[in-house]
PDB file of C-alpha atoms in Angstrom:
ATOM      1  CA  UNK A 296     -63.114 -18.704 -21.221  1.00 41.00           C
ATOM      2  CA  UNK A 297     -59.349 -18.803 -21.772  1.00 45.00           C
ATOM      3  CA  UNK A 298     -59.051 -19.278 -25.482  1.00 49.00           C
ATOM      4  CA  UNK A 299     -60.875 -21.217 -28.075  1.00 51.00           C
ATOM      5  CA  UNK A 300     -61.953 -24.794 -27.327  1.00 58.00           C
ATOM      6  CA  UNK A 301     -61.575 -25.386 -31.078  1.00 67.00           C
ATOM      7  CA  UNK A 302     -58.753 -27.686 -32.120  1.00 72.00           C
ATOM      8  CA  UNK A 303     -55.621 -25.941 -33.324  1.00 74.00           C
ATOM      9  CA  UNK A 304     -55.634 -25.460 -37.096  1.00 87.00           C
ATOM     10  CA  UNK A 305     -51.974 -25.865 -37.875  1.00 89.00           C
ATOM     11  CA  UNK A 306     -50.427 -24.539 -41.039  1.00 93.00           C
ATOM     12  CA  UNK A 307     -46.992 -23.299 -41.960  1.00 94.00           C
ATOM     13  CA  UNK A 308     -46.825 -19.757 -40.556  1.00 95.00           C
ATOM     14  CA  UNK A 309     -44.179 -17.063 -40.908  1.00 97.00           C
ATOM     15  CA  UNK A 310     -43.912 -15.357 -37.510  1.00 97.00           C
ATOM     16  CA  UNK A 311     -43.046 -12.063 -39.165  1.00 97.00           C
ATOM     17  CA  UNK A 312     -46.296 -12.127 -41.140  1.00 97.00           C
ATOM     18  CA  UNK A 313     -48.087 -12.610 -37.809  1.00 97.00           C
ATOM     19  CA  UNK A 314     -46.226  -9.617 -36.347  1.00 97.00           C
ATOM     20  CA  UNK A 315     -47.027  -7.467 -39.371  1.00 97.00           C
ATOM     21  CA  UNK A 316     -50.715  -8.370 -38.989  1.00 97.00           C
ATOM     22  CA  UNK A 317     -50.591  -7.327 -35.340  1.00 96.00           C
ATOM     23  CA  UNK A 318     -48.846  -4.091 -36.354  1.00 95.00           C
ATOM     24  CA  UNK A 319     -51.737  -3.307 -38.719  1.00 95.00           C
ATOM     25  CA  UNK A 320     -54.274  -4.064 -35.984  1.00 94.00           C
ATOM     26  CA  UNK A 321     -52.701  -1.815 -33.351  1.00 93.00           C
ATOM     27  CA  UNK A 322     -51.223   1.018 -35.419  1.00 91.00           C
ATOM     28  CA  UNK A 323     -54.536   2.840 -35.874  1.00 83.00           C
ATOM     29  CA  UNK A 324     -55.221   3.027 -32.136  1.00 83.00           C
ATOM     30  CA  UNK A 325     -51.847   3.881 -30.663  1.00 93.00           C
ATOM     31  CA  UNK A 326     -51.086   7.433 -29.502  1.00 92.00           C
ATOM     32  CA  UNK A 327     -48.902   9.523 -31.812  1.00 92.00           C
ATOM     33  CA  UNK A 328     -46.101   9.523 -29.241  1.00 95.00           C
ATOM     34  CA  UNK A 329     -45.738   5.735 -29.197  1.00 96.00           C
ATOM     35  CA  UNK A 330     -43.137   4.271 -31.534  1.00 96.00           C
ATOM     36  CA  UNK A 331     -43.300   0.643 -32.677  1.00 96.00           C
ATOM     37  CA  UNK A 332     -39.963  -0.812 -33.737  1.00 97.00           C
ATOM     38  CA  UNK A 333     -39.158  -4.206 -35.195  1.00 97.00           C
ATOM     39  CA  UNK A 334     -35.921  -6.214 -35.103  1.00 98.00           C
ATOM     40  CA  UNK A 335     -36.499  -9.406 -37.088  1.00 97.00           C
ATOM     41  CA  UNK A 336     -34.224 -12.395 -37.539  1.00 97.00           C
ATOM     42  CA  UNK A 337     -34.868 -13.414 -41.164  1.00 95.00           C
ATOM     43  CA  UNK A 338     -33.392 -16.889 -40.611  1.00 94.00           C
ATOM     44  CA  UNK A 339     -36.377 -18.105 -38.564  1.00 96.00           C
ATOM     45  CA  UNK A 340     -38.126 -20.930 -40.413  1.00 95.00           C
ATOM     46  CA  UNK A 341     -41.893 -21.098 -40.686  1.00 95.00           C
ATOM     47  CA  UNK A 342     -43.738 -22.522 -37.695  1.00 93.00           C
ATOM     48  CA  UNK A 343     -46.361 -25.226 -37.946  1.00 92.00           C
ATOM     49  CA  UNK A 344     -48.927 -23.372 -35.858  1.00 94.00           C
ATOM     50  CA  UNK A 345     -52.387 -21.859 -35.746  1.00 95.00           C
ATOM     51  CA  UNK A 346     -52.031 -18.414 -37.369  1.00 96.00           C
ATOM     52  CA  UNK A 347     -55.123 -16.906 -35.708  1.00 95.00           C
ATOM     53  CA  UNK A 348     -54.056 -18.129 -32.264  1.00 95.00           C
ATOM     54  CA  UNK A 349     -50.602 -16.588 -32.701  1.00 96.00           C
ATOM     55  CA  UNK A 350     -52.113 -13.279 -33.846  1.00 96.00           C
ATOM     56  CA  UNK A 351     -54.363 -13.237 -30.754  1.00 95.00           C
ATOM     57  CA  UNK A 352     -51.478 -14.141 -28.455  1.00 96.00           C
ATOM     58  CA  UNK A 353     -49.174 -11.393 -29.786  1.00 97.00           C
ATOM     59  CA  UNK A 354     -52.030  -8.876 -29.959  1.00 95.00           C
ATOM     60  CA  UNK A 355     -52.802  -9.430 -26.259  1.00 93.00           C
ATOM     61  CA  UNK A 356     -49.190  -8.841 -25.212  1.00 94.00           C
ATOM     62  CA  UNK A 357     -48.828  -5.844 -27.542  1.00 95.00           C
ATOM     63  CA  UNK A 358     -52.016  -4.330 -26.127  1.00 91.00           C
ATOM     64  CA  UNK A 359     -50.558  -4.486 -22.634  1.00 89.00           C
ATOM     65  CA  UNK A 360     -47.327  -2.872 -23.839  1.00 92.00           C
ATOM     66  CA  UNK A 361     -49.304  -0.024 -25.423  1.00 93.00           C
ATOM     67  CA  UNK A 362     -51.205   0.536 -22.167  1.00 90.00           C
ATOM     68  CA  UNK A 363     -47.941   0.453 -20.203  1.00 90.00           C
ATOM     69  CA  UNK A 364     -46.239   3.202 -22.223  1.00 94.00           C
ATOM     70  CA  UNK A 365     -49.263   5.514 -22.209  1.00 91.00           C
ATOM     71  CA  UNK A 366     -49.108   8.501 -24.552  1.00 94.00           C
ATOM     72  CA  UNK A 367     -45.406   8.217 -25.355  1.00 94.00           C
ATOM     73  CA  UNK A 368     -42.834   5.475 -25.364  1.00 96.00           C
ATOM     74  CA  UNK A 369     -41.187   2.739 -27.377  1.00 97.00           C
ATOM     75  CA  UNK A 370     -42.233  -0.826 -28.048  1.00 97.00           C
ATOM     76  CA  UNK A 371     -39.821  -3.240 -29.707  1.00 98.00           C
ATOM     77  CA  UNK A 372     -40.772  -6.562 -31.318  1.00 98.00           C
ATOM     78  CA  UNK A 373     -37.632  -8.720 -31.570  1.00 98.00           C
ATOM     79  CA  UNK A 374     -37.352 -12.227 -33.012  1.00 98.00           C
ATOM     80  CA  UNK A 375     -34.501 -14.696 -32.737  1.00 98.00           C
ATOM     81  CA  UNK A 376     -34.022 -18.384 -33.368  1.00 97.00           C
ATOM     82  CA  UNK A 377     -32.622 -20.502 -30.549  1.00 97.00           C
ATOM     83  CA  UNK A 378     -30.841 -23.799 -31.105  1.00 95.00           C
ATOM     84  CA  UNK A 379     -31.048 -26.810 -28.766  1.00 96.00           C
ATOM     85  CA  UNK A 380     -33.249 -24.889 -26.360  1.00 95.00           C
ATOM     86  CA  UNK A 381     -35.330 -26.339 -23.527  1.00 95.00           C
ATOM     87  CA  UNK A 382     -38.987 -25.355 -23.108  1.00 94.00           C
ATOM     88  CA  UNK A 383     -41.117 -27.100 -20.472  1.00 90.00           C
ATOM     89  CA  UNK A 384     -38.373 -29.641 -19.688  1.00 93.00           C
ATOM     90  CA  UNK A 385     -38.064 -30.701 -23.347  1.00 93.00           C
ATOM     91  CA  UNK A 386     -35.120 -29.762 -25.541  1.00 94.00           C
ATOM     92  CA  UNK A 387     -35.988 -28.654 -29.056  1.00 94.00           C
ATOM     93  CA  UNK A 388     -33.643 -28.497 -32.009  1.00 94.00           C
ATOM     94  CA  UNK A 389     -35.020 -25.055 -32.914  1.00 96.00           C
ATOM     95  CA  UNK A 390     -37.161 -22.598 -30.966  1.00 97.00           C
ATOM     96  CA  UNK A 391     -38.609 -19.172 -31.616  1.00 97.00           C
ATOM     97  CA  UNK A 392     -37.811 -16.385 -29.166  1.00 98.00           C
ATOM     98  CA  UNK A 393     -40.146 -13.415 -29.611  1.00 98.00           C
ATOM     99  CA  UNK A 394     -39.577 -10.509 -27.252  1.00 98.00           C
ATOM    100  CA  UNK A 395     -41.977  -7.601 -26.855  1.00 98.00           C
ATOM    101  CA  UNK A 396     -40.124  -4.911 -24.938  1.00 98.00           C
ATOM    102  CA  UNK A 397     -41.593  -1.631 -23.722  1.00 96.00           C
ATOM    103  CA  UNK A 398     -40.252   1.293 -21.722  1.00 97.00           C
ATOM    104  CA  UNK A 399     -43.420   1.788 -19.687  1.00 93.00           C
ATOM    105  CA  UNK A 400     -44.239   1.719 -16.004  1.00 87.00           C
ATOM    106  CA  UNK A 401     -43.414  -1.941 -15.398  1.00 87.00           C
ATOM    107  CA  UNK A 402     -45.452  -4.706 -13.804  1.00 84.00           C
ATOM    108  CA  UNK A 403     -46.546  -3.855 -10.237  1.00 79.00           C
ATOM    109  CA  UNK A 404     -44.793  -5.974  -7.602  1.00 78.00           C
ATOM    110  CA  UNK A 405     -48.051  -7.122  -6.020  1.00 72.00           C
ATOM    111  CA  UNK A 406     -49.243  -8.978  -9.151  1.00 69.00           C
ATOM    112  CA  UNK A 407     -45.992 -10.431 -10.530  1.00 66.00           C
ATOM    113  CA  UNK A 408     -46.541 -13.918  -9.120  1.00 73.00           C
ATOM    114  CA  UNK A 409     -50.082 -14.174 -10.452  1.00 62.00           C
ATOM    115  CA  UNK A 410     -49.819 -12.128 -13.650  1.00 67.00           C
ATOM    116  CA  UNK A 411     -50.939 -14.971 -15.940  1.00 62.00           C
ATOM    117  CA  UNK A 412     -53.956 -15.903 -13.795  1.00 55.00           C
ATOM    118  CA  UNK A 413     -57.426 -14.892 -15.026  1.00 51.00           C
ATOM    119  CA  UNK A 414     -58.869 -11.633 -13.699  1.00 46.00           C
ATOM    120  CA  UNK A 415     -55.461 -10.214 -12.662  1.00 53.00           C
ATOM    121  CA  UNK A 416     -54.723  -6.799 -14.122  1.00 52.00           C
ATOM    122  CA  UNK A 417     -52.273  -3.994 -13.451  1.00 53.00           C
ATOM    123  CA  UNK A 418     -54.702  -1.543 -15.044  1.00 53.00           C
ATOM    124  CA  UNK A 419     -57.908  -0.199 -13.543  1.00 48.00           C
ATOM    125  CA  UNK A 420     -59.538  -0.545 -16.963  1.00 56.00           C
ATOM    126  CA  UNK A 421     -58.138  -4.028 -17.679  1.00 50.00           C
ATOM    127  CA  UNK A 422     -60.149  -7.242 -17.567  1.00 51.00           C
ATOM    128  CA  UNK A 423     -57.228  -9.416 -16.533  1.00 52.00           C
ATOM    129  CA  UNK A 424     -57.866 -11.904 -19.325  1.00 57.00           C
ATOM    130  CA  UNK A 425     -55.327 -10.922 -22.003  1.00 65.00           C
ATOM    131  CA  UNK A 426     -52.222 -12.529 -20.531  1.00 81.00           C
ATOM    132  CA  UNK A 427     -54.006 -15.624 -19.246  1.00 79.00           C
ATOM    133  CA  UNK A 428     -55.420 -16.187 -22.746  1.00 86.00           C
ATOM    134  CA  UNK A 429     -51.992 -15.539 -24.291  1.00 90.00           C
ATOM    135  CA  UNK A 430     -50.337 -18.052 -21.939  1.00 88.00           C
ATOM    136  CA  UNK A 431     -53.060 -20.623 -22.686  1.00 89.00           C
ATOM    137  CA  UNK A 432     -52.497 -20.190 -26.428  1.00 93.00           C
ATOM    138  CA  UNK A 433     -48.725 -20.496 -25.973  1.00 93.00           C
ATOM    139  CA  UNK A 434     -49.254 -23.709 -23.987  1.00 91.00           C
ATOM    140  CA  UNK A 435     -51.451 -25.119 -26.750  1.00 92.00           C
ATOM    141  CA  UNK A 436     -48.439 -24.659 -29.052  1.00 93.00           C
ATOM    142  CA  UNK A 437     -46.100 -26.382 -26.525  1.00 94.00           C
ATOM    143  CA  UNK A 438     -44.581 -23.014 -25.613  1.00 95.00           C
ATOM    144  CA  UNK A 439     -44.472 -20.566 -22.738  1.00 95.00           C
ATOM    145  CA  UNK A 440     -44.497 -16.840 -22.025  1.00 95.00           C
ATOM    146  CA  UNK A 441     -42.079 -15.383 -19.494  1.00 95.00           C
ATOM    147  CA  UNK A 442     -41.446 -11.820 -18.387  1.00 93.00           C
ATOM    148  CA  UNK A 443     -38.939  -9.556 -16.694  1.00 94.00           C
ATOM    149  CA  UNK A 444     -39.979  -6.112 -15.581  1.00 92.00           C
ATOM    150  CA  UNK A 445     -38.806  -2.963 -13.911  1.00 91.00           C
ATOM    151  CA  UNK A 446     -39.836   0.646 -14.355  1.00 90.00           C
ATOM    152  CA  UNK A 447     -38.595   1.701 -17.789  1.00 93.00           C
ATOM    153  CA  UNK A 448     -38.181  -1.779 -19.266  1.00 95.00           C
ATOM    154  CA  UNK A 449     -40.544  -4.706 -19.417  1.00 95.00           C
ATOM    155  CA  UNK A 450     -39.866  -7.682 -21.656  1.00 97.00           C
ATOM    156  CA  UNK A 451     -42.422 -10.387 -22.393  1.00 96.00           C
ATOM    157  CA  UNK A 452     -40.782 -13.364 -24.091  1.00 97.00           C
ATOM    158  CA  UNK A 453     -42.700 -15.953 -26.087  1.00 97.00           C
ATOM    159  CA  UNK A 454     -40.787 -19.210 -26.499  1.00 97.00           C
ATOM    160  CA  UNK A 455     -42.179 -21.707 -29.004  1.00 96.00           C
ATOM    161  CA  UNK A 456     -40.656 -24.884 -30.374  1.00 96.00           C
ATOM    162  CA  UNK A 457     -40.228 -24.836 -34.117  1.00 94.00           C
ATOM    163  CA  UNK A 458     -41.575 -28.130 -35.399  1.00 78.00           C
ATOM    164  CA  UNK A 459     -41.689 -29.012 -39.031  1.00 58.00           C
ATOM    165  CA  UNK A 460     -45.027 -30.297 -40.304  1.00 52.00           C
ATOM    166  CA  UNK A 461     -44.137 -33.961 -39.731  1.00 53.00           C
ATOM    167  CA  UNK A 462     -42.898 -33.400 -36.154  1.00 52.00           C
ATOM    168  CA  UNK A 463     -46.053 -31.431 -35.276  1.00 47.00           C
ATOM    169  CA  UNK A 464     -48.433 -34.081 -36.609  1.00 47.00           C
ATOM    170  CA  UNK A 465     -46.570 -36.719 -34.559  1.00 47.00           C
ATOM    171  CA  UNK A 466     -46.714 -34.421 -31.488  1.00 51.00           C
ATOM    172  CA  UNK A 467     -50.476 -33.856 -31.876  1.00 48.00           C
ATOM    173  CA  UNK A 468     -51.105 -37.648 -31.972  1.00 48.00           C
ATOM    174  CA  UNK A 469     -49.197 -38.126 -28.706  1.00 47.00           C
TER     175      UNK A 469
END
């Protein structure tokens, strides 16, 4: 229920190509008053990851940001590379930091602690599956999603280790 049981199909993926694909998927359905902005770090190397999983992950978070801003607001996609960064108690030489920041209503206090659990939604029309699926997909890539939220600024941060092809194949055998 929380993501594909299929094995990850790793390939070298440019995160910005993933973000541009998500932009094309959401742009047709967003209200005219919602502005998507992008702040990309061009130095980020390709990730050895499952492209379709990353598209789904980012699409789920972006969908929540669009719902949060309603008919007007701003959503920023920001990428950075982190050096010697620890994710899940393991330090990685390089890591991707992808932030999706919106100026919407914020995450309600009563669901903050269980936001990534299935069937938890801050929207009456939501299924409560998007973020739990996104977190599951991040975990499958040895990463994590975190968030900070208040009214007027919510930031979901995806942190993924950047493995080269050889490191990833060794990691998958472990």
